[in-house]
Amino acid sequence: MPTRTAAHRRAEASAAYDAYLAECPARQLLDRIADKWVSLAVTALADGPRRYSDLQRTLASISQKMLTQTLRHLERDGLVTRTVTPAVPVRVTYELTPLGRSLLPVMAAIKGWAEAHMDEVRAARDTYDDAED
């Protein structure tokens, strides 16, 4: 039996990903990036590094706990880097990694689509709700 290289094993494993299967890691990643706070945090970091407080102001109504959790998940998945600068007070900034930047066009497109089509969605909802009554 021929020896397989690590690259071959990775290629075989990635070919086996099927996001339609609940236990698939790709499905778990889709669950993560489909989260509203993740999509908003990624697009908020589009213009470069931001401080935690800047992100909290931009992401109106996000709780401190949810923002912290979202940023930790993004950091763990390799989409965001967290940089601590020793100062008084300590300065912490968050920035998209190259992997996170590669997700940006997708997230920006979804955000743009939602903003551009909200009037149509509202009209459809009203029509649906009126038919239900």
PDB file of C-alpha atoms in Angstrom:
ATOM      1  CA  MET A   1       0.000   0.000   0.000  1.00  0.00           C
ATOM      2  CA  PRO A   2       1.497   3.379  -1.009  1.00  0.00           C
ATOM      3  CA  THR A   3       2.253   5.952   1.651  1.00  0.00           C
ATOM      4  CA  ARG A   4       0.020   9.002   1.606  1.00  0.00           C
ATOM      5  CA  THR A   5       1.402  12.432   2.363  1.00  0.00           C
ATOM      6  CA  ALA A   6      -0.213  14.804   4.822  1.00  0.00           C
ATOM      7  CA  ALA A   7      -1.399  16.907   1.885  1.00  0.00           C
ATOM      8  CA  HIS A   8      -3.142  13.870   0.383  1.00  0.00           C
ATOM      9  CA  ARG A   9      -4.826  13.079   3.690  1.00  0.00           C
ATOM     10  CA  ARG A  10      -6.025  16.699   4.033  1.00  0.00           C
ATOM     11  CA  ALA A  11      -7.357  16.662   0.475  1.00  0.00           C
ATOM     12  CA  GLU A  12      -9.242  13.421   1.121  1.00  0.00           C
ATOM     13  CA  ALA A  13     -10.672  14.765   4.360  1.00  0.00           C
ATOM     14  CA  SER A  14     -11.839  18.011   2.777  1.00  0.00           C
ATOM     15  CA  ALA A  15     -13.480  16.082  -0.047  1.00  0.00           C
ATOM     16  CA  ALA A  16     -15.405  14.145   2.608  1.00  0.00           C
ATOM     17  CA  TYR A  17     -16.946  17.290   4.158  1.00  0.00           C
ATOM     18  CA  ASP A  18     -20.683  17.394   3.606  1.00  0.00           C
ATOM     19  CA  ALA A  19     -22.383  20.314   5.325  1.00  0.00           C
ATOM     20  CA  TYR A  20     -25.758  18.596   4.978  1.00  0.00           C
ATOM     21  CA  LEU A  21     -24.640  16.108   7.635  1.00  0.00           C
ATOM     22  CA  ALA A  22     -25.169  17.348  11.186  1.00  0.00           C
ATOM     23  CA  GLU A  23     -21.846  15.996  12.468  1.00  0.00           C
ATOM     24  CA  CYS A  24     -19.777  17.535   9.665  1.00  0.00           C
ATOM     25  CA  PRO A  25     -17.250  20.195  10.775  1.00  0.00           C
ATOM     26  CA  ALA A  26     -18.257  22.306   7.776  1.00  0.00           C
ATOM     27  CA  ARG A  27     -21.832  22.319   9.118  1.00  0.00           C
ATOM     28  CA  GLN A  28     -20.560  23.572  12.456  1.00  0.00           C
ATOM     29  CA  LEU A  29     -18.630  26.324  10.700  1.00  0.00           C
ATOM     30  CA  LEU A  30     -21.730  27.311   8.725  1.00  0.00           C
ATOM     31  CA  ASP A  31     -23.670  27.489  11.978  1.00  0.00           C
ATOM     32  CA  ARG A  32     -20.996  29.815  13.347  1.00  0.00           C
ATOM     33  CA  ILE A  33     -20.764  32.193  10.413  1.00  0.00           C
ATOM     34  CA  ALA A  34     -24.558  32.284   9.987  1.00  0.00           C
ATOM     35  CA  ASP A  35     -24.881  33.894  13.421  1.00  0.00           C
ATOM     36  CA  LYS A  36     -26.077  37.496  13.131  1.00  0.00           C
ATOM     37  CA  TRP A  37     -23.429  38.819  15.512  1.00  0.00           C
ATOM     38  CA  VAL A  38     -20.642  37.057  13.620  1.00  0.00           C
ATOM     39  CA  SER A  39     -21.714  38.542  10.292  1.00  0.00           C
ATOM     40  CA  LEU A  40     -22.017  42.014  11.798  1.00  0.00           C
ATOM     41  CA  ALA A  41     -18.703  41.747  13.667  1.00  0.00           C
ATOM     42  CA  VAL A  42     -16.873  40.614  10.526  1.00  0.00           C
ATOM     43  CA  THR A  43     -18.264  43.492   8.466  1.00  0.00           C
ATOM     44  CA  ALA A  44     -17.547  45.948  11.295  1.00  0.00           C
ATOM     45  CA  LEU A  45     -13.873  44.894  11.140  1.00  0.00           C
ATOM     46  CA  ALA A  46     -13.702  45.427   7.363  1.00  0.00           C
ATOM     47  CA  ASP A  47     -11.893  48.760   7.584  1.00  0.00           C
ATOM     48  CA  GLY A  48      -9.145  47.536   9.874  1.00  0.00           C
ATOM     49  CA  PRO A  49      -8.390  47.003  13.555  1.00  0.00           C
ATOM     50  CA  ARG A  50     -11.003  48.144  16.055  1.00  0.00           C
ATOM     51  CA  ARG A  51     -11.067  48.405  19.804  1.00  0.00           C
ATOM     52  CA  TYR A  52     -13.602  46.440  21.807  1.00  0.00           C
ATOM     53  CA  SER A  53     -15.512  49.591  22.806  1.00  0.00           C
ATOM     54  CA  ASP A  54     -15.691  50.712  19.156  1.00  0.00           C
ATOM     55  CA  LEU A  55     -17.164  47.368  18.178  1.00  0.00           C
ATOM     56  CA  GLN A  56     -19.687  47.518  20.996  1.00  0.00           C
ATOM     57  CA  ARG A  57     -20.841  50.966  19.853  1.00  0.00           C
ATOM     58  CA  THR A  58     -21.067  49.852  16.226  1.00  0.00           C
ATOM     59  CA  LEU A  59     -22.966  46.646  17.011  1.00  0.00           C
ATOM     60  CA  ALA A  60     -25.880  48.403  18.677  1.00  0.00           C
ATOM     61  CA  SER A  61     -27.732  46.312  21.265  1.00  0.00           C
ATOM     62  CA  ILE A  62     -25.117  43.558  21.560  1.00  0.00           C
ATOM     63  CA  SER A  63     -24.425  42.672  25.169  1.00  0.00           C
ATOM     64  CA  GLN A  64     -20.897  42.694  26.525  1.00  0.00           C
ATOM     65  CA  LYS A  65     -21.113  38.939  27.118  1.00  0.00           C
ATOM     66  CA  MET A  66     -22.273  38.221  23.551  1.00  0.00           C
ATOM     67  CA  LEU A  67     -19.608  40.451  21.998  1.00  0.00           C
ATOM     68  CA  THR A  68     -16.881  38.794  24.063  1.00  0.00           C
ATOM     69  CA  GLN A  69     -18.183  35.339  23.157  1.00  0.00           C
ATOM     70  CA  THR A  70     -18.454  36.230  19.459  1.00  0.00           C
ATOM     71  CA  LEU A  71     -14.923  37.625  19.320  1.00  0.00           C
ATOM     72  CA  ARG A  72     -13.527  34.573  21.133  1.00  0.00           C
ATOM     73  CA  HIS A  73     -15.227  32.232  18.666  1.00  0.00           C
ATOM     74  CA  LEU A  74     -13.884  34.239  15.733  1.00  0.00           C
ATOM     75  CA  GLU A  75     -10.404  34.188  17.232  1.00  0.00           C
ATOM     76  CA  ARG A  76     -10.573  30.426  17.856  1.00  0.00           C
ATOM     77  CA  ASP A  77     -11.674  29.809  14.260  1.00  0.00           C
ATOM     78  CA  GLY A  78      -8.750  31.867  12.952  1.00  0.00           C
ATOM     79  CA  LEU A  79     -10.883  34.678  11.560  1.00  0.00           C
ATOM     80  CA  VAL A  80      -9.830  37.412  14.003  1.00  0.00           C
ATOM     81  CA  THR A  81      -6.659  38.259  15.875  1.00  0.00           C
ATOM     82  CA  ARG A  82      -6.672  39.904  19.283  1.00  0.00           C
ATOM     83  CA  THR A  83      -3.766  42.205  20.070  1.00  0.00           C
ATOM     84  CA  VAL A  84      -3.083  43.450  23.592  1.00  0.00           C
ATOM     85  CA  THR A  85      -0.938  46.582  23.844  1.00  0.00           C
ATOM     86  CA  PRO A  86       0.452  47.253  27.320  1.00  0.00           C
ATOM     87  CA  ALA A  87      -0.577  50.737  28.322  1.00  0.00           C
ATOM     88  CA  VAL A  88      -2.618  52.380  31.028  1.00  0.00           C
ATOM     89  CA  PRO A  89      -5.322  51.320  30.481  1.00  0.00           C
ATOM     90  CA  VAL A  90      -4.469  48.205  28.473  1.00  0.00           C
ATOM     91  CA  ARG A  91      -5.393  48.589  24.806  1.00  0.00           C
ATOM     92  CA  VAL A  92      -7.004  45.596  23.078  1.00  0.00           C
ATOM     93  CA  THR A  93      -7.705  45.607  19.354  1.00  0.00           C
ATOM     94  CA  TYR A  94      -9.340  43.093  17.059  1.00  0.00           C
ATOM     95  CA  GLU A  95      -8.521  42.615  13.402  1.00  0.00           C
ATOM     96  CA  LEU A  96      -9.535  40.239  10.632  1.00  0.00           C
ATOM     97  CA  THR A  97      -6.925  37.664   9.667  1.00  0.00           C
ATOM     98  CA  PRO A  98      -6.358  36.854   5.979  1.00  0.00           C
ATOM     99  CA  LEU A  99      -8.831  33.980   6.455  1.00  0.00           C
ATOM    100  CA  GLY A 100     -11.350  36.387   8.004  1.00  0.00           C
ATOM    101  CA  ARG A 101     -10.822  38.852   5.165  1.00  0.00           C
ATOM    102  CA  SER A 102     -11.630  36.098   2.678  1.00  0.00           C
ATOM    103  CA  LEU A 103     -15.054  35.800   4.346  1.00  0.00           C
ATOM    104  CA  LEU A 104     -15.705  39.536   4.130  1.00  0.00           C
ATOM    105  CA  PRO A 105     -17.134  39.676   0.566  1.00  0.00           C
ATOM    106  CA  VAL A 106     -19.689  37.005   1.442  1.00  0.00           C
ATOM    107  CA  MET A 107     -20.744  38.729   4.673  1.00  0.00           C
ATOM    108  CA  ALA A 108     -20.815  42.166   3.071  1.00  0.00           C
ATOM    109  CA  ALA A 109     -22.966  40.823   0.237  1.00  0.00           C
ATOM    110  CA  ILE A 110     -25.469  39.277   2.645  1.00  0.00           C
ATOM    111  CA  LYS A 111     -25.621  42.469   4.731  1.00  0.00           C
ATOM    112  CA  GLY A 112     -26.055  44.559   1.571  1.00  0.00           C
ATOM    113  CA  TRP A 113     -28.743  42.233   0.243  1.00  0.00           C
ATOM    114  CA  ALA A 114     -30.690  42.460   3.514  1.00  0.00           C
ATOM    115  CA  GLU A 115     -30.502  46.249   3.516  1.00  0.00           C
ATOM    116  CA  ALA A 116     -31.436  46.548  -0.192  1.00  0.00           C
ATOM    117  CA  HIS A 117     -34.397  44.166  -0.049  1.00  0.00           C
ATOM    118  CA  MET A 118     -35.900  44.941   3.341  1.00  0.00           C
ATOM    119  CA  ASP A 119     -38.846  46.866   1.874  1.00  0.00           C
ATOM    120  CA  GLU A 120     -39.749  43.879  -0.328  1.00  0.00           C
ATOM    121  CA  VAL A 121     -39.463  41.482   2.602  1.00  0.00           C
ATOM    122  CA  ARG A 122     -41.643  43.722   4.751  1.00  0.00           C
ATOM    123  CA  ALA A 123     -44.284  43.852   2.009  1.00  0.00           C
ATOM    124  CA  ALA A 124     -44.201  40.056   1.684  1.00  0.00           C
ATOM    125  CA  ARG A 125     -44.574  39.681   5.450  1.00  0.00           C
ATOM    126  CA  ASP A 126     -47.534  42.059   5.509  1.00  0.00           C
ATOM    127  CA  THR A 127     -49.203  40.153   2.654  1.00  0.00           C
ATOM    128  CA  TYR A 128     -48.618  36.839   4.403  1.00  0.00           C
ATOM    129  CA  ASP A 129     -49.852  38.132   7.765  1.00  0.00           C
ATOM    130  CA  ASP A 130     -52.992  39.649   6.170  1.00  0.00           C
ATOM    131  CA  ALA A 131     -53.792  36.320   4.491  1.00  0.00           C
ATOM    132  CA  GLU A 132     -53.440  34.514   7.840  1.00  0.00           C
ATOM    133  CA  ASP A 133     -56.019  36.754   9.520  1.00  0.00           C
TER     134      ASP A 133
END
